Short mmCIF file of C-alpha atoms in Angstrom, two decimals:
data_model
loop_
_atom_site.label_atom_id
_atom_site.label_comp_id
_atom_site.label_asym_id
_atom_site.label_seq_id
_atom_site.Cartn_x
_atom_site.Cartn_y
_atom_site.Cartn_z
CA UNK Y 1 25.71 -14.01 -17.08
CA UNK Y 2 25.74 -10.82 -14.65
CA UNK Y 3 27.66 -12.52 -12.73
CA UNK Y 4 30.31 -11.81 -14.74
CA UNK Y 5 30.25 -8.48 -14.60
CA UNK Y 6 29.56 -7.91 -10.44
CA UNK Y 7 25.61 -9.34 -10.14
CA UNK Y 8 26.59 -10.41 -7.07
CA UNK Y 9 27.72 -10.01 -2.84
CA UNK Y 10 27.61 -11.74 0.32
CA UNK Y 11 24.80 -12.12 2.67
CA UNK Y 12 25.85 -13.44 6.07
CA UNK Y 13 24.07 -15.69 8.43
CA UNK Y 14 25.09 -15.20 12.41
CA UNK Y 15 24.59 -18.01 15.07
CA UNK Y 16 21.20 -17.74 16.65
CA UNK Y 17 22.32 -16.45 20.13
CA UNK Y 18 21.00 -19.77 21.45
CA UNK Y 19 23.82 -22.19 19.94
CA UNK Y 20 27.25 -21.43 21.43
CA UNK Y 21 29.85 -20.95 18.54
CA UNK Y 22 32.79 -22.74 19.04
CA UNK Y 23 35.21 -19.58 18.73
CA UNK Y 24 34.74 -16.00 21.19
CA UNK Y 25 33.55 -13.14 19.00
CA UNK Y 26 35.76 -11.54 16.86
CA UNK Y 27 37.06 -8.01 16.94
CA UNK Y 28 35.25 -7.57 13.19
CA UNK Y 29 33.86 -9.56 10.23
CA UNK Y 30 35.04 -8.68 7.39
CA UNK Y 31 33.85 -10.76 3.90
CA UNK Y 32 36.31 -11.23 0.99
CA UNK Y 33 34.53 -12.23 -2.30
CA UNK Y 34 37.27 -13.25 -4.76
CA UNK Y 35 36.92 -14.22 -8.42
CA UNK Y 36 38.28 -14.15 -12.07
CA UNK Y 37 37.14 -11.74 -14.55
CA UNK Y 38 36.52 -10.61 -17.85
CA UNK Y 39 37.16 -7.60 -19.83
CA UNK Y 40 33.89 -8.28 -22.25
CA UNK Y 41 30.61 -7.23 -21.18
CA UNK Y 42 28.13 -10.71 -19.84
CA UNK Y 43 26.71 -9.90 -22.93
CA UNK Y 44 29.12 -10.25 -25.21
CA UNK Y 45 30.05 -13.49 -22.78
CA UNK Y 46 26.55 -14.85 -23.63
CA UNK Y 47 26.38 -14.24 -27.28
CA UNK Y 48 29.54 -16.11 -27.21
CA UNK Y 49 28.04 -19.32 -25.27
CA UNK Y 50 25.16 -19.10 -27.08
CA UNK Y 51 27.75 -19.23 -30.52
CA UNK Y 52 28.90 -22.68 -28.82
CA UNK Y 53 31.88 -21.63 -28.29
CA UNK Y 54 34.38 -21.47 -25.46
CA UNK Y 55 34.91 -18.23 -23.55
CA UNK Y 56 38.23 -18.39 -22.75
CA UNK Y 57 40.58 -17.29 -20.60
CA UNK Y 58 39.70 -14.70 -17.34
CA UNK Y 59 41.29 -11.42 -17.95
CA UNK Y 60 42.26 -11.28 -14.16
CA UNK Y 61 40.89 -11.63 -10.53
CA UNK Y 62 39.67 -9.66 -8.05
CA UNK Y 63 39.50 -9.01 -4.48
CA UNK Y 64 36.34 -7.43 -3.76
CA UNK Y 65 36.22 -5.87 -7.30
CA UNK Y 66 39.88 -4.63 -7.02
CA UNK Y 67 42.77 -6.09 -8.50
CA UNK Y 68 44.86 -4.09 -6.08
CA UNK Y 69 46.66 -1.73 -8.08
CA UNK Y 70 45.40 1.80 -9.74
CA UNK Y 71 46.23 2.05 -13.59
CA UNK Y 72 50.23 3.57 -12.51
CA UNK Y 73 51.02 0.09 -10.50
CA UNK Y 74 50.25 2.14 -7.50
CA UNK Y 75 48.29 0.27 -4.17
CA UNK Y 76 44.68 0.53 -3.46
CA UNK Y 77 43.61 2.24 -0.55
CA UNK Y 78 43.86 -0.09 2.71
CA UNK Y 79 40.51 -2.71 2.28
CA UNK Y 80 40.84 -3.60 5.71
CA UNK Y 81 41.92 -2.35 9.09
CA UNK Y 82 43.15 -4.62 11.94
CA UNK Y 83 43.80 -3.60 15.61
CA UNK Y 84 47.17 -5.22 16.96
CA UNK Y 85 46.56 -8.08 19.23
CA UNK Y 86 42.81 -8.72 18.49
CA UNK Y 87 41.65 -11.12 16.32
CA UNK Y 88 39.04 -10.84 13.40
CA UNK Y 89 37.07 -13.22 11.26
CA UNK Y 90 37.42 -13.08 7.53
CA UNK Y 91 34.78 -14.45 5.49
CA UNK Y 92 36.06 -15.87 1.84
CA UNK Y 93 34.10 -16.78 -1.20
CA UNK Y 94 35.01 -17.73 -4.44
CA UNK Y 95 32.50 -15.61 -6.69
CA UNK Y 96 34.06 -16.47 -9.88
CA UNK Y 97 33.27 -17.94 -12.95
CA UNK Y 98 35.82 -20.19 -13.89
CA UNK Y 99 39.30 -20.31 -11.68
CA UNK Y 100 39.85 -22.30 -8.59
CA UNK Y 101 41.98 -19.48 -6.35
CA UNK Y 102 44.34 -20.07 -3.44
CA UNK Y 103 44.24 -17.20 -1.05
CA UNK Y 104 46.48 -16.04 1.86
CA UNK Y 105 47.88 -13.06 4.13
CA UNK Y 106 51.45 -11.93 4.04
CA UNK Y 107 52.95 -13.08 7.48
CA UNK Y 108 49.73 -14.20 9.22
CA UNK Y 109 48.16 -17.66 9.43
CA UNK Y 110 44.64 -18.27 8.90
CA UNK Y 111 42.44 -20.74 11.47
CA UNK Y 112 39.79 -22.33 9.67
CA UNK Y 113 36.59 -22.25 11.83
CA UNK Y 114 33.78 -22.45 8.91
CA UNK Y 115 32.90 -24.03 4.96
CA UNK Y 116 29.83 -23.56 3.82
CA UNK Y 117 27.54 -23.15 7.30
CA UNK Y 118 29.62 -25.75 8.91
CA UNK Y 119 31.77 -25.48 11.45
CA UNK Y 120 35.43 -27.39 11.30
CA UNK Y 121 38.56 -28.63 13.65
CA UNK Y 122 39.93 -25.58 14.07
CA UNK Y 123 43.76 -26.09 11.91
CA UNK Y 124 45.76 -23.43 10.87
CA UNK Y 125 46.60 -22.81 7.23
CA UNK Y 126 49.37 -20.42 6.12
CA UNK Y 127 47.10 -20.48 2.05
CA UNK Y 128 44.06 -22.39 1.17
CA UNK Y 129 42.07 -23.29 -2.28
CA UNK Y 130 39.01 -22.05 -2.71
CA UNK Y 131 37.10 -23.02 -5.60
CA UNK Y 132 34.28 -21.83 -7.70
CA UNK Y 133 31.38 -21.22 -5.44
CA UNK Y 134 33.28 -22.20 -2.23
CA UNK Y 135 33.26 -19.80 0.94
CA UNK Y 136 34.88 -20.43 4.34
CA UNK Y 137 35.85 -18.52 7.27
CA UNK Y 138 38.92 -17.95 8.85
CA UNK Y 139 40.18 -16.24 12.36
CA UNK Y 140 43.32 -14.00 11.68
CA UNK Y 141 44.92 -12.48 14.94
CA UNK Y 142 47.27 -9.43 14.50
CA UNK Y 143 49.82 -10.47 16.20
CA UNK Y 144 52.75 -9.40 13.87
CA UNK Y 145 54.60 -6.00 13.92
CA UNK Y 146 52.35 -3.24 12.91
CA UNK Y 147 52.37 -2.24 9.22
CA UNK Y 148 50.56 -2.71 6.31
CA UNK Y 149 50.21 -6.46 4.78
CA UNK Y 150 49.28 -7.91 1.89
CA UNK Y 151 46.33 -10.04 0.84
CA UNK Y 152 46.80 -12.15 -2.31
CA UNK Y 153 44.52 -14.86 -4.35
CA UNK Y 154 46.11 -16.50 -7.82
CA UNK Y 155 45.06 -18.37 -10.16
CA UNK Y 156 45.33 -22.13 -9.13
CA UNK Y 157 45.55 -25.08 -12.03
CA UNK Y 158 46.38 -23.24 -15.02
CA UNK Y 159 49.42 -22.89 -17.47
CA UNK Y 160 48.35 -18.58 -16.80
CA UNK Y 161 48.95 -16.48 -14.02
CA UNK Y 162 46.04 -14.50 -12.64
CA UNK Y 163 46.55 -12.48 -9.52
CA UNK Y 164 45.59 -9.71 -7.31
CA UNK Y 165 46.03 -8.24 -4.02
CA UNK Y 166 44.36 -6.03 -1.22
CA UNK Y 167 46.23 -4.67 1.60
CA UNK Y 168 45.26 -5.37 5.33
CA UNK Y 169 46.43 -2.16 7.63
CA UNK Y 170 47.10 -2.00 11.52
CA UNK Y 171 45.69 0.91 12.92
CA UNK Y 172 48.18 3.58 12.92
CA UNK Y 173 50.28 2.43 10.51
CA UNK Y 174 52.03 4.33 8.23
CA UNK Y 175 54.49 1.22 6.79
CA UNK Y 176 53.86 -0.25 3.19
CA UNK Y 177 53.39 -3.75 2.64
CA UNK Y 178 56.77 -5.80 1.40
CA UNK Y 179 57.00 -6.79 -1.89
CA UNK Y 180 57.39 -9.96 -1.01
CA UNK Y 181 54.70 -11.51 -1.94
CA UNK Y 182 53.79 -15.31 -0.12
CA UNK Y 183 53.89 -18.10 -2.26
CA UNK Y 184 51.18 -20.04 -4.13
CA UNK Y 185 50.88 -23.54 -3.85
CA UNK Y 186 51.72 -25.59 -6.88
CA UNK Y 187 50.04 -28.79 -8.15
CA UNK Y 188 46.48 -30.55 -7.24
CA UNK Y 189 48.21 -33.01 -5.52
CA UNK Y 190 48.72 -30.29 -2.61
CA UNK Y 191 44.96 -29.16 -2.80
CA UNK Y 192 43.88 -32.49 -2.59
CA UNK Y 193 45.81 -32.94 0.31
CA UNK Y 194 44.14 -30.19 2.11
CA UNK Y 195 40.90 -31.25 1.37
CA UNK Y 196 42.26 -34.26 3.66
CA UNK Y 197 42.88 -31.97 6.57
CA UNK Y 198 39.67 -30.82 7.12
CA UNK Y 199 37.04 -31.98 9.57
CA UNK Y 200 33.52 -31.67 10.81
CA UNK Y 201 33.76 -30.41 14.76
CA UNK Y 202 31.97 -33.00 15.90
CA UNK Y 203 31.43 -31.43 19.34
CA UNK Y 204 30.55 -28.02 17.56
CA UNK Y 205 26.78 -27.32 17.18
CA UNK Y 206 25.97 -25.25 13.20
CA UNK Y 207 22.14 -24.12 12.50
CA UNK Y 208 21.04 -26.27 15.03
CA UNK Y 209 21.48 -26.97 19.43
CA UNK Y 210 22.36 -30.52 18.89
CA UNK Y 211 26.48 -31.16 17.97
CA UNK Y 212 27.10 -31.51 14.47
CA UNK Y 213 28.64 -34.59 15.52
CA UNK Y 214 25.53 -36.51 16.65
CA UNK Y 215 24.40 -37.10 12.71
CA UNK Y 216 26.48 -40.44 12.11
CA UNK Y 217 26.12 -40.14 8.88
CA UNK Y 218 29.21 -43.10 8.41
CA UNK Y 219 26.19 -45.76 9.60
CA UNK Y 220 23.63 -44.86 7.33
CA UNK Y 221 23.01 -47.74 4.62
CA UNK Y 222 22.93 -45.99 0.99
CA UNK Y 223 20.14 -47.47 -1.19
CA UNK Y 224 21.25 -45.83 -4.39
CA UNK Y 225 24.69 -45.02 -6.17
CA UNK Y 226 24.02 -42.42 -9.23
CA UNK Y 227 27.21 -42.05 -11.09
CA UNK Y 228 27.46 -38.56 -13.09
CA UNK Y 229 30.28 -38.67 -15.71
CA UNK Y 230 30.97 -35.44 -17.14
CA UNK Y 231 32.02 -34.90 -21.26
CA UNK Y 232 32.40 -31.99 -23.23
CA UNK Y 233 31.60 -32.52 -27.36
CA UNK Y 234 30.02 -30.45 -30.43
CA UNK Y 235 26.11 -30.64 -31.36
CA UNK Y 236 25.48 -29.51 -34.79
CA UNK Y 237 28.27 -27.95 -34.63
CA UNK Y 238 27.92 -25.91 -31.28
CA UNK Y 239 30.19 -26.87 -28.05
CA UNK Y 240 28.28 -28.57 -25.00
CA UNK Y 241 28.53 -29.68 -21.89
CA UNK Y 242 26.74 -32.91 -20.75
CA UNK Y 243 26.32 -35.38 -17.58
CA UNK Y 244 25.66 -38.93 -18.71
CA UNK Y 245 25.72 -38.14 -22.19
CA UNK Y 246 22.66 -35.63 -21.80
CA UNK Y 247 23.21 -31.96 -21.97
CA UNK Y 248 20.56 -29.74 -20.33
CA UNK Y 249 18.40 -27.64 -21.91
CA UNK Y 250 15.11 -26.34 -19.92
CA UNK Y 251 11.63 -26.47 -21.57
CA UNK Y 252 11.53 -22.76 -23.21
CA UNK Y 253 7.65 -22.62 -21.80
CA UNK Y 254 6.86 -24.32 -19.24
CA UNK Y 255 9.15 -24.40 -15.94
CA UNK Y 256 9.94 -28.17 -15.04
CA UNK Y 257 8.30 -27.72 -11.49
CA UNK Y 258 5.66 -25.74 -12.73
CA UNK Y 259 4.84 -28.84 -14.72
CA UNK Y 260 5.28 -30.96 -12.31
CA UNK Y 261 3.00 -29.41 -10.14
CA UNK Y 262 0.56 -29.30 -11.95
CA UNK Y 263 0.78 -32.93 -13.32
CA UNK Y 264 1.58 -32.68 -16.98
CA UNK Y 265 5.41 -33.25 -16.32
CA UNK Y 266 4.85 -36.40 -18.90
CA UNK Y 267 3.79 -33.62 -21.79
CA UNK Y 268 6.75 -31.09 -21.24
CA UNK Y 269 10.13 -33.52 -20.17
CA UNK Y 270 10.68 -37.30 -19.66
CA UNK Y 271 12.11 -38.37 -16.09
CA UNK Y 272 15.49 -40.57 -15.52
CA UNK Y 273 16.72 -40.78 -19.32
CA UNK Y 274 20.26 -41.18 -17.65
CA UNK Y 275 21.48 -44.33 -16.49
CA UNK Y 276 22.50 -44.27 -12.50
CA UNK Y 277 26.06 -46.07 -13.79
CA UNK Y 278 26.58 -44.70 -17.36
CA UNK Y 279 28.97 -46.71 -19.41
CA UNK Y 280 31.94 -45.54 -20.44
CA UNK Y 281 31.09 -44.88 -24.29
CA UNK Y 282 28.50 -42.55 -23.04
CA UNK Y 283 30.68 -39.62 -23.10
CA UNK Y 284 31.24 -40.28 -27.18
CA UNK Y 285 28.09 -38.30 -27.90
CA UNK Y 286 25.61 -35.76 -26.68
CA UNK Y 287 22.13 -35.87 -26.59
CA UNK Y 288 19.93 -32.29 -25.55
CA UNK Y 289 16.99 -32.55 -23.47
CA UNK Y 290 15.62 -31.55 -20.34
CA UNK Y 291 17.48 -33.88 -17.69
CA UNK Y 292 15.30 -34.96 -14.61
CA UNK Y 293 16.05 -37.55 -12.44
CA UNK Y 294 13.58 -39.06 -10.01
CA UNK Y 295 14.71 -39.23 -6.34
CA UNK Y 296 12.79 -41.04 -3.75
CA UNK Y 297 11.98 -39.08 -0.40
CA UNK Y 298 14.29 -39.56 2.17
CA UNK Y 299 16.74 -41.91 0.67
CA UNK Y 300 20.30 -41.64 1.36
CA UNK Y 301 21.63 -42.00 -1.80
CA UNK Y 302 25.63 -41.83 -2.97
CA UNK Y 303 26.58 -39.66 -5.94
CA UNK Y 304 29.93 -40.07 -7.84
CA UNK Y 305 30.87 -37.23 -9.89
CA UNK Y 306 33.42 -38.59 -12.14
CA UNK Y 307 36.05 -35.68 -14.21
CA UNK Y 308 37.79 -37.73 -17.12
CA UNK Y 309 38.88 -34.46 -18.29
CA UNK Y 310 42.53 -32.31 -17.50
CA UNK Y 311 40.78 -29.79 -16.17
CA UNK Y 312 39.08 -28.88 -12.41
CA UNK Y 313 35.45 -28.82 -11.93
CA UNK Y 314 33.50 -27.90 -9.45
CA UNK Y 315 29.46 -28.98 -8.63
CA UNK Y 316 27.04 -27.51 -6.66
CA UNK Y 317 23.55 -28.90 -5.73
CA UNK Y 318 20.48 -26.43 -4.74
CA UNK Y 319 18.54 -27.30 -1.67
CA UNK Y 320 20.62 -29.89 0.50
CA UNK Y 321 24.57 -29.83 2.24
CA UNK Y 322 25.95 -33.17 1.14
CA UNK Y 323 29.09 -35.42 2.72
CA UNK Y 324 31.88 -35.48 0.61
CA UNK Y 325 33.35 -38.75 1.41
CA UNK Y 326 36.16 -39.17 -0.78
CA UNK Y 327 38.29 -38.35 -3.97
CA UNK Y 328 40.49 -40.45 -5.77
CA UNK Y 329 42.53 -40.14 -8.94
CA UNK Y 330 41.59 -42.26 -12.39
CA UNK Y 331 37.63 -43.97 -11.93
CA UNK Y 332 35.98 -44.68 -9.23
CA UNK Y 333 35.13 -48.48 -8.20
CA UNK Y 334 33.16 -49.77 -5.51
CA UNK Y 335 36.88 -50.53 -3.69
CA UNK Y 336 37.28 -46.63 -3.39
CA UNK Y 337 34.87 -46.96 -0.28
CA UNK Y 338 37.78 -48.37 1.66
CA UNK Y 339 38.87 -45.02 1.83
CA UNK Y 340 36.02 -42.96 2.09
CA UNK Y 341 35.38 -40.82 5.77
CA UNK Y 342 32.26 -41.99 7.31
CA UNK Y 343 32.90 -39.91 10.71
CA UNK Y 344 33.74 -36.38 10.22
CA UNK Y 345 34.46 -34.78 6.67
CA UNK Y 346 32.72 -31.44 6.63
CA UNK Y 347 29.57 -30.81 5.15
CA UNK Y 348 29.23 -28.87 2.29
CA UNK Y 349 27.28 -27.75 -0.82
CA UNK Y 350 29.67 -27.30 -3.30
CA UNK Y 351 32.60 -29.38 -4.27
CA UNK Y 352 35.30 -29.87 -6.76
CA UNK Y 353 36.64 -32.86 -8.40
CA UNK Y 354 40.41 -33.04 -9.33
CA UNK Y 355 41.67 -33.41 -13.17
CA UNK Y 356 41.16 -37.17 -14.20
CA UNK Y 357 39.46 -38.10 -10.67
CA UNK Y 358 35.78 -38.75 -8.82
CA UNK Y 359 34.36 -37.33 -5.76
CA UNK Y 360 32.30 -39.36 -4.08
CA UNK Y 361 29.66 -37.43 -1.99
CA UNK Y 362 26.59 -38.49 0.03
CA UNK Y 363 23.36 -37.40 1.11
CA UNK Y 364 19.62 -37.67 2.27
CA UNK Y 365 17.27 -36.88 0.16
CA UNK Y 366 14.76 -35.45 2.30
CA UNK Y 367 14.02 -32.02 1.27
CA UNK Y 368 10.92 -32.01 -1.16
CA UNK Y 369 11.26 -30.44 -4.34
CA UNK Y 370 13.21 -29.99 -7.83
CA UNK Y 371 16.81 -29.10 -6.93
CA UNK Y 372 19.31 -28.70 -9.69
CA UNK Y 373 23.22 -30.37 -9.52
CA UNK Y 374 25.20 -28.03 -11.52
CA UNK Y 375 28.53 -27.03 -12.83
CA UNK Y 376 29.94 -24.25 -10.93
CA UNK Y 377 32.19 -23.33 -13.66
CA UNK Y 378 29.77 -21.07 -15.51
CA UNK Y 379 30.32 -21.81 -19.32
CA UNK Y 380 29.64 -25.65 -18.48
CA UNK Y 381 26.48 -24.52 -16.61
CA UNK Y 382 25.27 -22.29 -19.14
CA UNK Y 383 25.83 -25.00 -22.02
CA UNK Y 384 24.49 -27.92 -19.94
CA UNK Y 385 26.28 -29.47 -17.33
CA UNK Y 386 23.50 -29.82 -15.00
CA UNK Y 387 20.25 -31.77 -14.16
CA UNK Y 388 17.74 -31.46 -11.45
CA UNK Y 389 17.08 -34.07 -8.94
CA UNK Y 390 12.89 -34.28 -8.66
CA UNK Y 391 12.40 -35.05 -4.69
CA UNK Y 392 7.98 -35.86 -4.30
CA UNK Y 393 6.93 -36.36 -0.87
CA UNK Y 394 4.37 -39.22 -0.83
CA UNK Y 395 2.42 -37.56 1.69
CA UNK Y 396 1.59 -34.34 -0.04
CA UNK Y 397 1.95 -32.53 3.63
CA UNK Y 398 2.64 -28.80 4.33
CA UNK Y 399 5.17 -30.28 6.70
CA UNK Y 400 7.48 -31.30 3.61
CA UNK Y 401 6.55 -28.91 0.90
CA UNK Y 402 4.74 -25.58 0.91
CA UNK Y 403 1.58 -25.12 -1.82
CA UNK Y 404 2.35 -22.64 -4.59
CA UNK Y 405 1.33 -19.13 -3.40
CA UNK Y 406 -2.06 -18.48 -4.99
CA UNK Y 407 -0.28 -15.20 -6.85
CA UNK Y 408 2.03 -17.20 -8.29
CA UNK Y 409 2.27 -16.01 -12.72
CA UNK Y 410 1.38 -19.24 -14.35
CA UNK Y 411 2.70 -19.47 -17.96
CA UNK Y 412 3.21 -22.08 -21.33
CA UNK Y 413 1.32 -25.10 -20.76
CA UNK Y 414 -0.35 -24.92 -17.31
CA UNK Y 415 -2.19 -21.69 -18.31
CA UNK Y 416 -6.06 -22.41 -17.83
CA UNK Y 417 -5.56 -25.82 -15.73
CA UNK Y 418 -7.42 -26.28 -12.78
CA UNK Y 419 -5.27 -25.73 -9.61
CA UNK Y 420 -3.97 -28.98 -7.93
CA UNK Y 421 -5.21 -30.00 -4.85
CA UNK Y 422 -3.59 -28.49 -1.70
CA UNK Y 423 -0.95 -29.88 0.06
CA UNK Y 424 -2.42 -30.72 3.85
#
């Protein structure tokens, strides 16, 4: 729960000098980590989770830990400075706990060029959503009359308003923003459409020479379709959070991998006790245990996450990017592949799924390992709305999975066992 309370900050990753990047360098960089907080300490947050009960509402957002305004109403200091006529990348990620934000400039546009490590058609946005765990990258050129402008994020899906602001200066300027502040977007209907607009750059290459576009991921067959229906209910009494009618809970001992590792997985947790396509009863009750689902090595399996709830959620999954390839309203059916995009949705590794809809996403499993699939919305995460996906490479080869570093602190039920045999 220190996230809650600032346990957090960006770290960015440049293009090797090697790949061209599909934009010319900007005059600056600047990162914006926006998010909702709360006025309780993480511990107080915690004890409440652990009560099984709900945390509640954010007290407010931030903009890089300001909410734009001193305790007199009076503007924060200038976060950013701008040059007139140059042009400057800003880096935005959703750091929050619970609230999907919409974020935009006062009188600028913002051209996309970036979501998570991938580089997109380059459209221009006057606000855009970003939700829980989300970041993206935008190129703003100052190409409006010198004075100072507002930045604002609000609260997006909620009967609440949550805002904040930050002000963006030209150089020189001694002009205060307006008061008039740009517009939120209203409804998920407009988010969703969005999402629509962006694309992969095909022609672009990301971490690697090659184009991102040369990965046809449309014409890969999928051997596997794992629906994951989420459900909220009460155990003993407590509030959880649960995916296929099983709400996490990790061995308090022994670390899943560690057990794995060391072959005794079948002594601390049981593998696949969810059903791939869960029926619909299954959200009725809750079951807590240690959720581990067996991938095989280099499948390309689909994954529906399915919301029957009113409210947004948001996943994440450790280890891979993944191809969203569609949403839809109500459940999902094997018909909603008629509208999925097999050529050039952007890659990503965190996605949300609308009120009372699925997201259909996509990948290849072919990085060895136990990854978890969680909530990104942090009280569903912390009271079980996850699982880990358990990825063995037949081969045991260093060229898929590195061997446990020989200082590694062994602890609970692999204490005293011989070490496994190396990975070659």
């Amino acid at each position: 729960m220190q996230r809650a309370v600032g346990g957090f900050g960006g770290i960015r990753v440049n293009s090797r000098l090697l790949i061209p990047v599909p934009f010319d360098d900007p005059a600056d960089d600047y990162t914006v980590l926006i998010g909702d907080w709360y006025t309780k300490s993480h511990k107080v947050l915690a004890t409440t989770l652990d009560a099984g009960q709900n945390i509640g509402n954010p007290n407010g957002v931030l903009i890089n830990g300001k909410t734009g305004k001193d305790a007199s109403g009076k503007d924060d200091p200038p976060m950013f400075i701008m040059e007139a006529g140059k042009t400057y990348r800003y880096r935005i990620c959703n750091v929050g706990l619970k609230l999907a934000l919409n974020f935009r400039i006062q009188g600028h546009v913002m051209k996309l060029v970036e979501m998570d490590g991938s580089h997109t058609v380059q459209n221009v946005y006057e606000s855009l959503d970003v939700h829980v765990g989300q970041c993206l990258s935008v190129l703003v050129t100052a190409d409006q009359p010198p004075r100072d402008y507002y930045m604002a994020t609000s609260a997006r899906f909620t009967k609440y308003s949550r805002n904040a602001t930050g002000i963006i200066r030209y150089a020189g300027s001694t002009t205060p923003p307006s008061a008039d502040l740009p517009p939120a977007p209203v409804g998920w209907a407009w988010s969703l459409n969005q999402w629509r607009s962006f694309r992969w750059n095909l022609t672009a290459s990301a971490a690697r020479p090659n184009p991102q576009g040369s990965y046809h991921y449309g014409g890969i067959n999928i051997t596997r379709t794992i629906k994951l229906l989420s459900s909220v209910g009460l155990v003993d009494g407590k509030r959880r959070y649960a995916l296929n009618g099983v709400s996490h809970k990790d061995n308090p001992t022994t670390p899943l991998k560690l057990a794995e590792y060391f072959g005794i997985a079948d002594k601390v947790f049981q593998y696949n006790i969810i059903s791939d396509d869960p029926a619909p009863e299954t959200i009725n009750s809750i079951k807590i245990a240690a959720n581990v689902v067996n991938a095989t090595f280099r499948d390309y399996i689909e994954i529906i996450l399915e919301n029957p709830e009113r409210s947004i959620q948001c996943y994440h999954l450790d280890g891979y990017s993944f191809f969203p390839l569609g949403m839809g309203h109500g459940k999902w059916s094997p018909s909603g592949r008629s509208t999925y995009n097999l050529l050039d949705t952007v890659s990503r590794h965190t996605i949300q799924v609308y009120p009372r809809s699925w997201t259909a996403i996509a990948l290849t499993f072919d990085n060895a390992g136990m990854w978890n699939i969680r909530s990104e919305m942090w009280e569903r995460h912390y009271l079980g709305q996850q699982l880990y996906f358990s990825v063995l490479s037949p081969a045991r080869s260093l060229r898929d999975e590195y061997n446990m570093p020989d200082t590694e602190m062994l602890c609970g039920a692999v204490v005293g066992l011989p070490t496994p045999p190396p990975y070659t």
